PDB file of C-alpha atoms in Angstrom:
ATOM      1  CA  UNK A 120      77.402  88.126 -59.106  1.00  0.00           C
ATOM      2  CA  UNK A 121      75.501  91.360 -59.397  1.00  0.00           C
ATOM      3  CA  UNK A 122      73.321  91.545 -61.637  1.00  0.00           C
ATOM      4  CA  UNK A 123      73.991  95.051 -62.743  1.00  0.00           C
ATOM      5  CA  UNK A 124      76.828  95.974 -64.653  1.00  0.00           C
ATOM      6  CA  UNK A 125      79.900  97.596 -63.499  1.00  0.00           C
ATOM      7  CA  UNK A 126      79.427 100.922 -65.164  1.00  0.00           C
ATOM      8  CA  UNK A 127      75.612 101.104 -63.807  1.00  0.00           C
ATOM      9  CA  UNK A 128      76.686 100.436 -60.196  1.00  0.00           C
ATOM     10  CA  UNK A 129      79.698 103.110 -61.005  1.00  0.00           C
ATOM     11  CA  UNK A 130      76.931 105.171 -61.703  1.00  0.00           C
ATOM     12  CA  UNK A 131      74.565 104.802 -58.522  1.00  0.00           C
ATOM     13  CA  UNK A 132      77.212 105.444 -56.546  1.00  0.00           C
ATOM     14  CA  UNK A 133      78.357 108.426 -58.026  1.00  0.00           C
ATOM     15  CA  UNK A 134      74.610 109.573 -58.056  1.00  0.00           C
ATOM     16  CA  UNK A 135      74.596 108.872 -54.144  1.00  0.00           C
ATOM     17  CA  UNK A 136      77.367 110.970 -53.471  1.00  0.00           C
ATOM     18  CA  UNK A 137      76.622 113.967 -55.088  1.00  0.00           C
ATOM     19  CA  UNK A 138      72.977 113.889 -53.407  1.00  0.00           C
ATOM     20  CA  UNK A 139      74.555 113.602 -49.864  1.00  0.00           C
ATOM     21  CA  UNK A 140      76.390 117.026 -50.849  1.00  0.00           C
ATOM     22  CA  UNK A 141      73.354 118.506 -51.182  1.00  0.00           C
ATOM     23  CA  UNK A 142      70.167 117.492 -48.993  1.00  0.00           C
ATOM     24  CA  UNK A 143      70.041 114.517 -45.963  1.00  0.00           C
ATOM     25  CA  UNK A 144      70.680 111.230 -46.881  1.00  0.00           C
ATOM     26  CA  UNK A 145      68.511 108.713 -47.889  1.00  0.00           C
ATOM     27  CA  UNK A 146      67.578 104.824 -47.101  1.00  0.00           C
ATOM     28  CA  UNK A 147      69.004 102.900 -50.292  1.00  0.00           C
ATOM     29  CA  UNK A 148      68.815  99.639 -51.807  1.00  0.00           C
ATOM     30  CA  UNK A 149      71.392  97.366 -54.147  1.00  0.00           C
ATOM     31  CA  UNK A 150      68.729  95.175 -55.652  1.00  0.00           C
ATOM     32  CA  UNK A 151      65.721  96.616 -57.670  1.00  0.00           C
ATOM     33  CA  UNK A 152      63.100  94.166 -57.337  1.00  0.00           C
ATOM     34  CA  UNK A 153      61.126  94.372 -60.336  1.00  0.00           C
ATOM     35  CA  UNK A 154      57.461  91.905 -60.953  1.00  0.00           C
ATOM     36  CA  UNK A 155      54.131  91.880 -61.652  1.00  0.00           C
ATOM     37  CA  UNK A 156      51.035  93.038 -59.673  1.00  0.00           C
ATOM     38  CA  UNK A 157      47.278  91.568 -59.679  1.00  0.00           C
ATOM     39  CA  UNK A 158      44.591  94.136 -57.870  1.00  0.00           C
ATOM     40  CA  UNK A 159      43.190  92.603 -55.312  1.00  0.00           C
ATOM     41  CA  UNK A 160      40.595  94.906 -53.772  1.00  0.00           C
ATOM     42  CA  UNK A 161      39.905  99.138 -54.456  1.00  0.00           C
ATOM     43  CA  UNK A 162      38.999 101.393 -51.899  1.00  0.00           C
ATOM     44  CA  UNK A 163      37.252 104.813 -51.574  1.00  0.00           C
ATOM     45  CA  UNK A 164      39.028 106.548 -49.354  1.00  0.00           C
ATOM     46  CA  UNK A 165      37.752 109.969 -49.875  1.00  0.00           C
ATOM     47  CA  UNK A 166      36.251 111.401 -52.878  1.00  0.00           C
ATOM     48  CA  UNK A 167      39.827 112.682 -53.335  1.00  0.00           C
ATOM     49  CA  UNK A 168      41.741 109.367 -52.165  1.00  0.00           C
ATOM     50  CA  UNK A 169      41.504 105.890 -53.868  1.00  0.00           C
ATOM     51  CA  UNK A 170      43.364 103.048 -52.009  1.00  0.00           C
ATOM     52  CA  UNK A 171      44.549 100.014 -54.397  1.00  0.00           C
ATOM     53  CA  UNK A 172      45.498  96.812 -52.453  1.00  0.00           C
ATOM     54  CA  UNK A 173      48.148  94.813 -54.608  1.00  0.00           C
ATOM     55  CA  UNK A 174      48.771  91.314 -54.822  1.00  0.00           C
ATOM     56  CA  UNK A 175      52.133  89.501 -55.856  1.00  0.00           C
ATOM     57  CA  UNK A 176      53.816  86.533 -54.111  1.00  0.00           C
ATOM     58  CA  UNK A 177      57.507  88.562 -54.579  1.00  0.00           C
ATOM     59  CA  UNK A 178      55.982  90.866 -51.907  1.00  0.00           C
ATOM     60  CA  UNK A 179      56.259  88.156 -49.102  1.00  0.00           C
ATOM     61  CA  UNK A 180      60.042  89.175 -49.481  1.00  0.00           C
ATOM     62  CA  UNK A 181      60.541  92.363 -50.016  1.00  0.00           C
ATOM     63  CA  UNK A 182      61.068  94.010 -47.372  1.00  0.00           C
ATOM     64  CA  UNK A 183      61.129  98.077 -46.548  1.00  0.00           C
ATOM     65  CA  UNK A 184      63.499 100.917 -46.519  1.00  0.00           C
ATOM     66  CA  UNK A 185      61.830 103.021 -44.663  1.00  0.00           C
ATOM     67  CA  UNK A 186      58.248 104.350 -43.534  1.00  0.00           C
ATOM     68  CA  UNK A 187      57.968 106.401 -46.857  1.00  0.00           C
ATOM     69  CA  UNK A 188      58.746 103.283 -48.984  1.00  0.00           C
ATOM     70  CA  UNK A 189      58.017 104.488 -52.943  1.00  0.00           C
ATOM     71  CA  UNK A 190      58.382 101.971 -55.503  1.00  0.00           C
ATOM     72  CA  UNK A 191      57.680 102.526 -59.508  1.00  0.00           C
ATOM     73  CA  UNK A 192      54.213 101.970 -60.860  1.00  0.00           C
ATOM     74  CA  UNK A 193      54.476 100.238 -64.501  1.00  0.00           C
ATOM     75  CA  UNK A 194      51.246 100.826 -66.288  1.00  0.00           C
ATOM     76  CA  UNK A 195      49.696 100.135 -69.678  1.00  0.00           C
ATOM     77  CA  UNK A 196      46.332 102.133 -70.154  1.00  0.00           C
ATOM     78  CA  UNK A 197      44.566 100.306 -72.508  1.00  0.00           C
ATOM     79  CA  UNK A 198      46.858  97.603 -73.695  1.00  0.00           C
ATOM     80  CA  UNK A 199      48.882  94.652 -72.143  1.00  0.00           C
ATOM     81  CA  UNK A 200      51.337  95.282 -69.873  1.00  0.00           C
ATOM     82  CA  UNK A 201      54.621  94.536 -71.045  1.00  0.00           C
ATOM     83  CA  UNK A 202      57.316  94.764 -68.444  1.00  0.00           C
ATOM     84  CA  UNK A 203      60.794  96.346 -69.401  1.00  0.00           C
ATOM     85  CA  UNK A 204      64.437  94.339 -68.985  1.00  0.00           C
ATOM     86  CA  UNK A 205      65.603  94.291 -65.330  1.00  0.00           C
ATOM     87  CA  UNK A 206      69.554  94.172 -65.912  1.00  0.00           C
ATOM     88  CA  UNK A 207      69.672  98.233 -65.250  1.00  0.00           C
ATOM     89  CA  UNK A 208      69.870 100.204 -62.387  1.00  0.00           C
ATOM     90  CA  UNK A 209      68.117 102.893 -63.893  1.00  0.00           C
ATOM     91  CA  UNK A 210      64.682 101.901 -64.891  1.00  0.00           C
ATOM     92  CA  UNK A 211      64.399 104.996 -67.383  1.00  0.00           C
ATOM     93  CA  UNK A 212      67.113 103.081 -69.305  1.00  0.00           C
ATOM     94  CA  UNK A 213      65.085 100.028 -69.814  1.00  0.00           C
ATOM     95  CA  UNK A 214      62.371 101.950 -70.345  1.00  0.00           C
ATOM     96  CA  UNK A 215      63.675 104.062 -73.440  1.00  0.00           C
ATOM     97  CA  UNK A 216      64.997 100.703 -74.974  1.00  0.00           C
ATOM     98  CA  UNK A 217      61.522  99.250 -75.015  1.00  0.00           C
ATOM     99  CA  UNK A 218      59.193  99.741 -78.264  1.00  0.00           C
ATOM    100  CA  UNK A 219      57.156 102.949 -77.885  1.00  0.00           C
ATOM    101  CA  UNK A 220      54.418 100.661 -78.857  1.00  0.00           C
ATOM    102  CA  UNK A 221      54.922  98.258 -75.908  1.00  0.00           C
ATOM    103  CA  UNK A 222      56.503 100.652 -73.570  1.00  0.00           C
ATOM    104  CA  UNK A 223      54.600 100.898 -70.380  1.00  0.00           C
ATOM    105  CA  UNK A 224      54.327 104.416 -68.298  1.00  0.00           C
ATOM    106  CA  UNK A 225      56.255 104.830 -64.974  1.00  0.00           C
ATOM    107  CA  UNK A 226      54.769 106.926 -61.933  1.00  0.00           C
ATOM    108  CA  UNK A 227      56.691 106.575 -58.494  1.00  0.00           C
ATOM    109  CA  UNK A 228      53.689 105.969 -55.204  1.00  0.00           C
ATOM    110  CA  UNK A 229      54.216 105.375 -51.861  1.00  0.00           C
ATOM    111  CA  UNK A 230      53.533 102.043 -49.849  1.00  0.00           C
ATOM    112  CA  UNK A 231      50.946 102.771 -47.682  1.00  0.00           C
ATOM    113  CA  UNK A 232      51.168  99.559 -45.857  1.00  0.00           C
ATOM    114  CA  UNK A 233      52.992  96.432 -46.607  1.00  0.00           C
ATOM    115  CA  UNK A 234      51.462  92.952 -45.258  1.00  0.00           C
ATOM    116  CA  UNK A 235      54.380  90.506 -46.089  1.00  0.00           C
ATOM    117  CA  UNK A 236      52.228  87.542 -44.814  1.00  0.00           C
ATOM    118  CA  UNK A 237      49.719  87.717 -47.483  1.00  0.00           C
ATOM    119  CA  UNK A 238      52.642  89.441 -49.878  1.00  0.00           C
ATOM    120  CA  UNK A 239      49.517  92.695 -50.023  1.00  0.00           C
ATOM    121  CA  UNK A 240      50.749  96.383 -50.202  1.00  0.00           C
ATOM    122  CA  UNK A 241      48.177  99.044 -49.970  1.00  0.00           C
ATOM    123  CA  UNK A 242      48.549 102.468 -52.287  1.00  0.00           C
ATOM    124  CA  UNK A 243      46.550 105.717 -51.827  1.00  0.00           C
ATOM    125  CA  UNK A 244      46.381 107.693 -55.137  1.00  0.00           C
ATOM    126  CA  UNK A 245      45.387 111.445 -55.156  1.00  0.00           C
ATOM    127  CA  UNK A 246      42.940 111.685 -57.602  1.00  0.00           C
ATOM    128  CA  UNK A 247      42.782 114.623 -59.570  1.00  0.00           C
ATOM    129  CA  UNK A 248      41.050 114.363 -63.652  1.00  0.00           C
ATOM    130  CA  UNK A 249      43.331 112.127 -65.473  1.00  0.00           C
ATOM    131  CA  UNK A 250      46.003 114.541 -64.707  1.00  0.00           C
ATOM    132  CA  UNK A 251      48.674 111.677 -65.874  1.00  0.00           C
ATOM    133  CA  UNK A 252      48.952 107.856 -66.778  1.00  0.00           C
ATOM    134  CA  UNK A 253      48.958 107.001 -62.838  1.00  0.00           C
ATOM    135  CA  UNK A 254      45.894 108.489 -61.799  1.00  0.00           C
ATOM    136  CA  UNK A 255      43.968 107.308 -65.264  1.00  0.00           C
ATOM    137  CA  UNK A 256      45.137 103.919 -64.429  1.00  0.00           C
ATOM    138  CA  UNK A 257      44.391 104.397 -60.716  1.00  0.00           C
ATOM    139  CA  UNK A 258      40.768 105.684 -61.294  1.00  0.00           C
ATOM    140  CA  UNK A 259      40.015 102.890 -63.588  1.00  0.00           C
ATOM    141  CA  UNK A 260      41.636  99.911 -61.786  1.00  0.00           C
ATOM    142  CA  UNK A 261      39.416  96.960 -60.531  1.00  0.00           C
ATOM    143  CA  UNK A 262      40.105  93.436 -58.731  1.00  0.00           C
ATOM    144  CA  UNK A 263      41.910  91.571 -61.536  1.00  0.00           C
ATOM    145  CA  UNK A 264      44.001  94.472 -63.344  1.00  0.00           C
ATOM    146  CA  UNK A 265      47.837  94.336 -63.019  1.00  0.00           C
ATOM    147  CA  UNK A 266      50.633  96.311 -63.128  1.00  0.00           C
ATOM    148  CA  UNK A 267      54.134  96.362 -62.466  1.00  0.00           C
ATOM    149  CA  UNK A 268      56.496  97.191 -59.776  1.00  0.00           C
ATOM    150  CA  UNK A 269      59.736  98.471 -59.590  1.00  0.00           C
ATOM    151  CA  UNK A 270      61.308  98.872 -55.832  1.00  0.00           C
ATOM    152  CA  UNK A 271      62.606 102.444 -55.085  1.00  0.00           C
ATOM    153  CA  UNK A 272      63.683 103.459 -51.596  1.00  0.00           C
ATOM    154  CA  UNK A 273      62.773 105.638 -49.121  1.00  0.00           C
ATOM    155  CA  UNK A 274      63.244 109.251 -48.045  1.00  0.00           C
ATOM    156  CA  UNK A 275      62.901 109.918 -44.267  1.00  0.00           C
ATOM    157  CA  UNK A 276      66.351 109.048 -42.249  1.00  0.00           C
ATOM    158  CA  UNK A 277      65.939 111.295 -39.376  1.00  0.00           C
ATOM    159  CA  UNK A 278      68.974 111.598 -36.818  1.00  0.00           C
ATOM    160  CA  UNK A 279      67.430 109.502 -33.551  1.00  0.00           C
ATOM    161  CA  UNK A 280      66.755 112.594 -31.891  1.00  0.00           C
ATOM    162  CA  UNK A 281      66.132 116.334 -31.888  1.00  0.00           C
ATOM    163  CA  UNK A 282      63.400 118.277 -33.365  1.00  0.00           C
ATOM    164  CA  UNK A 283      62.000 117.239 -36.808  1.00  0.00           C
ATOM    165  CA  UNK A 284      59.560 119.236 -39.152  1.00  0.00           C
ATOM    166  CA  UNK A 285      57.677 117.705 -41.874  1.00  0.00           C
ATOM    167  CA  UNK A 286      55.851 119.734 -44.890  1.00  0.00           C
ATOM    168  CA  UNK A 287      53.827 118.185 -47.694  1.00  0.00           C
ATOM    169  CA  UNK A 288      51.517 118.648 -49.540  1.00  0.00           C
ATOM    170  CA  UNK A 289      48.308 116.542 -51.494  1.00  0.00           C
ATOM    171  CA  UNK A 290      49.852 113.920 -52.878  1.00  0.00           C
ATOM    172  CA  UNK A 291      52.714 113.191 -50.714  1.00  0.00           C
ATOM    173  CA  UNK A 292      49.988 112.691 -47.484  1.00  0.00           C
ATOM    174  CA  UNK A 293      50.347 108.989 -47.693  1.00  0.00           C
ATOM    175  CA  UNK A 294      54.069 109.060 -47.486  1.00  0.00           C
ATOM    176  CA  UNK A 295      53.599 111.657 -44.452  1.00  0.00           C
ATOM    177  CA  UNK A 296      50.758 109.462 -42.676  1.00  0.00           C
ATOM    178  CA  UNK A 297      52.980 106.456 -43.139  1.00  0.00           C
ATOM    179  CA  UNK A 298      56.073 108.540 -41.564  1.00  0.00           C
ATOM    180  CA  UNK A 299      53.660 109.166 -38.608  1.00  0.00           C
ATOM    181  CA  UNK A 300      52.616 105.871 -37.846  1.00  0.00           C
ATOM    182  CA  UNK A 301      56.367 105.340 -36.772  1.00  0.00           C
ATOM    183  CA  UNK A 302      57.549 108.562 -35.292  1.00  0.00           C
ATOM    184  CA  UNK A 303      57.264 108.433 -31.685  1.00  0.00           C
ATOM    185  CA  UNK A 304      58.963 112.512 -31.105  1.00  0.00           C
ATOM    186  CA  UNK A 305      57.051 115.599 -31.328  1.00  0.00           C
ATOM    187  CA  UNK A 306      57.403 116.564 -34.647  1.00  0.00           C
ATOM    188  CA  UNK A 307      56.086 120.058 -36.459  1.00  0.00           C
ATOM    189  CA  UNK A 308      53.947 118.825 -38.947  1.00  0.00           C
ATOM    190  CA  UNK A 309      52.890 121.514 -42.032  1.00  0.00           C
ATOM    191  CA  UNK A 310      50.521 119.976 -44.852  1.00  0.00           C
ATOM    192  CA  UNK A 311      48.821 122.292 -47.832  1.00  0.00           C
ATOM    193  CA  UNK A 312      45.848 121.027 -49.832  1.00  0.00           C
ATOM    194  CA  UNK A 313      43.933 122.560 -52.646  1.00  0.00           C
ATOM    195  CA  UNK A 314      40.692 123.361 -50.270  1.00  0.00           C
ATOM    196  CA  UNK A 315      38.981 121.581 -46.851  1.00  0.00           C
ATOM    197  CA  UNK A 316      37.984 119.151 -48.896  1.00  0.00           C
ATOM    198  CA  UNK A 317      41.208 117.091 -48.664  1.00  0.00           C
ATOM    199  CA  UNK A 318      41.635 117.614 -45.082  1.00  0.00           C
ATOM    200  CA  UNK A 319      41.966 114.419 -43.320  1.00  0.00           C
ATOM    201  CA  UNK A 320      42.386 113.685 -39.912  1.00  0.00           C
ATOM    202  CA  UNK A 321      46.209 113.789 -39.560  1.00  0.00           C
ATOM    203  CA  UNK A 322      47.256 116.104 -36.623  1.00  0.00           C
ATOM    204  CA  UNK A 323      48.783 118.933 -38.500  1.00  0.00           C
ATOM    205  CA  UNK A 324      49.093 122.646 -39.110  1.00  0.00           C
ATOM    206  CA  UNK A 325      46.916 122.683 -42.624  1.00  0.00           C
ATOM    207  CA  UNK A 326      46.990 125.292 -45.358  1.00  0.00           C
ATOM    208  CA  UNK A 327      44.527 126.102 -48.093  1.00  0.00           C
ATOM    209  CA  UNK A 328      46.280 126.868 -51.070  1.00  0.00           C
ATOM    210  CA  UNK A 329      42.753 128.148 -53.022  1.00  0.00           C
ATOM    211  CA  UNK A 330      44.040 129.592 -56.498  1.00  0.00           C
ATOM    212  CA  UNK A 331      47.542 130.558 -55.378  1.00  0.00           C
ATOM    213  CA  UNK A 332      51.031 129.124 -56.277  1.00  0.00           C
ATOM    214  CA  UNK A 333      51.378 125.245 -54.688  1.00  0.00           C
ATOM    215  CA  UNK A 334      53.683 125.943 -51.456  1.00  0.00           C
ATOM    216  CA  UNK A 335      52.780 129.435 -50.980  1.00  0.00           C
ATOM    217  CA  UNK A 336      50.727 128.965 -48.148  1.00  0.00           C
ATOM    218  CA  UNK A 337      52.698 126.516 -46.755  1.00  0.00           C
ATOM    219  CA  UNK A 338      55.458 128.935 -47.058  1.00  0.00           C
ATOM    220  CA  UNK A 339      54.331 131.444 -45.127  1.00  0.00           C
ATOM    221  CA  UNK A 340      52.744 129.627 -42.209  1.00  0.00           C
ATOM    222  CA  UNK A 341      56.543 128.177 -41.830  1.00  0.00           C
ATOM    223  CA  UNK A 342      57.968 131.300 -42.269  1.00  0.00           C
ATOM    224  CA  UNK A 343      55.213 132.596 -39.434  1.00  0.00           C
ATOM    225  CA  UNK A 344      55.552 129.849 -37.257  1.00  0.00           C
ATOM    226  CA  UNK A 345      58.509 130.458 -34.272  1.00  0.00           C
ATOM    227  CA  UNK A 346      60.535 127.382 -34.173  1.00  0.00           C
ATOM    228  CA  UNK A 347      62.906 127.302 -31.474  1.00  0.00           C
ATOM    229  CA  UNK A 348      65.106 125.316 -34.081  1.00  0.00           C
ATOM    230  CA  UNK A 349      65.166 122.506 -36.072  1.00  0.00           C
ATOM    231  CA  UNK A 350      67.101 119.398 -36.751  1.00  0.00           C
ATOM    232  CA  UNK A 351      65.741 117.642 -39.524  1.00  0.00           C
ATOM    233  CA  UNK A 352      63.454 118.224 -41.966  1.00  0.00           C
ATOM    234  CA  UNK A 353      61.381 116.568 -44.873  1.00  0.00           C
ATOM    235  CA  UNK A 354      59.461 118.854 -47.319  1.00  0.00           C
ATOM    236  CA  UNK A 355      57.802 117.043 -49.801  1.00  0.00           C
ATOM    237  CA  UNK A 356      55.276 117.818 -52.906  1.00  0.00           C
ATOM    238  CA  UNK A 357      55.160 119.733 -55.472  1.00  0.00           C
ATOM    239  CA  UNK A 358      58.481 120.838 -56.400  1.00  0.00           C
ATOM    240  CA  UNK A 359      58.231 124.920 -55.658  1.00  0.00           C
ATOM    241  CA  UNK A 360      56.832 123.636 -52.268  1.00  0.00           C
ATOM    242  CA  UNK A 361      59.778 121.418 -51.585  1.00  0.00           C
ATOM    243  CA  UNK A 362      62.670 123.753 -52.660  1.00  0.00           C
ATOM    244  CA  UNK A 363      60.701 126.722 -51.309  1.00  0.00           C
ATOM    245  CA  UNK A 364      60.952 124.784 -47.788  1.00  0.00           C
ATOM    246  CA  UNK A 365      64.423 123.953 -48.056  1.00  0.00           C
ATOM    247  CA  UNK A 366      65.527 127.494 -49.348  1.00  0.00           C
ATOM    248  CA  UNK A 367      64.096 128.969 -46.071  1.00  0.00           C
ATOM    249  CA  UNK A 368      65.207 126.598 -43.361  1.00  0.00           C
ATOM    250  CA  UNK A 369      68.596 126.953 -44.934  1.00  0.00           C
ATOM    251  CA  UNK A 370      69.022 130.700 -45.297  1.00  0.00           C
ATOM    252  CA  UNK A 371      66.272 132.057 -43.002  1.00  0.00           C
ATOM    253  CA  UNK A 372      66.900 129.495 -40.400  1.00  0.00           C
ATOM    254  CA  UNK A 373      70.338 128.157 -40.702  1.00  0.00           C
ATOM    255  CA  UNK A 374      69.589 124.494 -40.922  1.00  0.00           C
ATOM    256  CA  UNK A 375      72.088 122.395 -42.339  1.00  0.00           C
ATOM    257  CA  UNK A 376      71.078 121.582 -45.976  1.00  0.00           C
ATOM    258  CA  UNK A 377      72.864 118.240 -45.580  1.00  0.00           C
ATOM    259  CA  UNK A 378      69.905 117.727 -42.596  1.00  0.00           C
ATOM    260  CA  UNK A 379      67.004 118.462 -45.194  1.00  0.00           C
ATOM    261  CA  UNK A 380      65.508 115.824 -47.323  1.00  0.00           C
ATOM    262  CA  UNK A 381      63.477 116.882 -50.242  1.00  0.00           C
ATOM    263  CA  UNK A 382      61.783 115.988 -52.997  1.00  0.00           C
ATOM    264  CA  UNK A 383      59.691 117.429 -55.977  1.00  0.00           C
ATOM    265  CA  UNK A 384      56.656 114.702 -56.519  1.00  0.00           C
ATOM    266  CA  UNK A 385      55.507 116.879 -59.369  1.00  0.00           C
ATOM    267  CA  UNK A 386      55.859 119.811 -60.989  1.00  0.00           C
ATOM    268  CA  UNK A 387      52.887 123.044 -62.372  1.00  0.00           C
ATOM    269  CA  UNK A 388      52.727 122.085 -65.998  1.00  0.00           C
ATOM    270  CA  UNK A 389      55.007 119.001 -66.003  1.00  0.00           C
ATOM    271  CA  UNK A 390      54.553 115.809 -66.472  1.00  0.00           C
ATOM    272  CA  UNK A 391      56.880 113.443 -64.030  1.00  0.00           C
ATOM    273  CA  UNK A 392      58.543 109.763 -64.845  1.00  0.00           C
TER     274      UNK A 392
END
């Protein structure tokens, strides 16, 4: 027996549906896996980049959607973590029906790596101030801290051939290195980062965005770019970036908007959940 009610599976599915009208499918799951997290080791990556490896038995199990695998971070700066009910579908639900006092903050990440055989995942956090309650956990984790996890999905569900085009930005570059590690096609490949400071060494067409609007530059070095077409494509960042991607491949290029993924990882003065 599921262990989701009726009405909440109703829902998914509905939720499903009307997302396939609108942008490319994605990889889904019926089971939420939901558990707690011990650090096990922190890594500088970059002086923008801070890699937390994660420890949990349940993660010799779970096993992957896709290469851009996110899952939901469950957090509790300065307090102990208490984890929310896992009977709903929708976390947010849980979530609201916890005390604000005990209620823990949810940021989605991408697995950077899973190693089922010592149940490890590795995430990469952009970090930025303490722009929100991920990256103030993130900056101050150490071996020994936990947190929770909440299973998500993944994004990229490419046809098995023709030409693919990728755009991201800052913080969706682990999700776009991990899609690399497993594309074996020629793909066109546009990232944007604040400055050259967060270049890394992913083979790419990169952007500076400098003081202007987040997908601006990206934008235009599409829009300059001569593509003799395109067959699927993933823009993913900040959310102007990721609509402004899809707006143009749709009505500048005629792509299919049912063969364009997308997704808004944040928003200019918004918080996300």
């Amino acid at each position: 027996m599921s262990r989701y009610s009726a009405l909440d599976r109703f829902a998914l599915k509905a939720a499903t549906k009307a997302a396939e009208l609108m942008m490319a499918p994605a990889n889904r799951r019926e089971v939420f896996d939901q558990f707690v997290m011990t650090v096990k080791a922190v890594t500088e990556l970059s002086e923008h980049m801070r890699r937390v490896t994660f420890h949990a038995p349940e993660l010799a199990s779970f096993a992957l959607t896709g290469p851009d695998e996110y899952f939901g971070l469950l957090v509790a700066n300065g307090r102990d973590l208490v984890m929310p009910a896992d009977d709903r579908i929708n976390v947010r639900s849980s979530l609201r029906a916890m005390p604000e006092e005990t209620r823990p903050d949810l940021r989605w990440y991408t697995i950077r790596a899973h190693r089922p055989e010592t149940a490890e995942i590795d995430v990469d956090f952009v970090v930025h101030g303490d722009a929100g309650p991920g990256t103030r956990w993130a900056r101050r984790a150490v071996a020994g801290d936990q947190a929770g996890f909440r299973a998500g999905g993944s994004a990229y569900r490419p046809p098995s051939s023709g030409a693919v085009l990728l755009a991201a930005d800052e913080t969706a570059l682990p999700a776009l290195s991990a899609i690399l590690e497993t594309e074996t096609r020629p793909v066109q490949v546009f990232v944007e980062v604040p400055d050259e400071s967060y270049r890394t060494d992913l083979d790419a067409e990169w952007v500076f965005r400098g003081s202007a609007e987040p997908g601006a530059a990206l934008l235009k070095a599409i829009q300059d770019k001569a593509l003799s077409t395109v067959d699927y494509g993933w823009a993913c960042g900040e959310s102007g970036l990721a609509t402004g991607v899809r707006r143009h491949l749709v009505k500048d290029r005629g792509v299919d908007r049912k063969a364009i993924m997308f997704s808004g990882y944040w928003k200019v003065g918004s918080a996300r959940m």
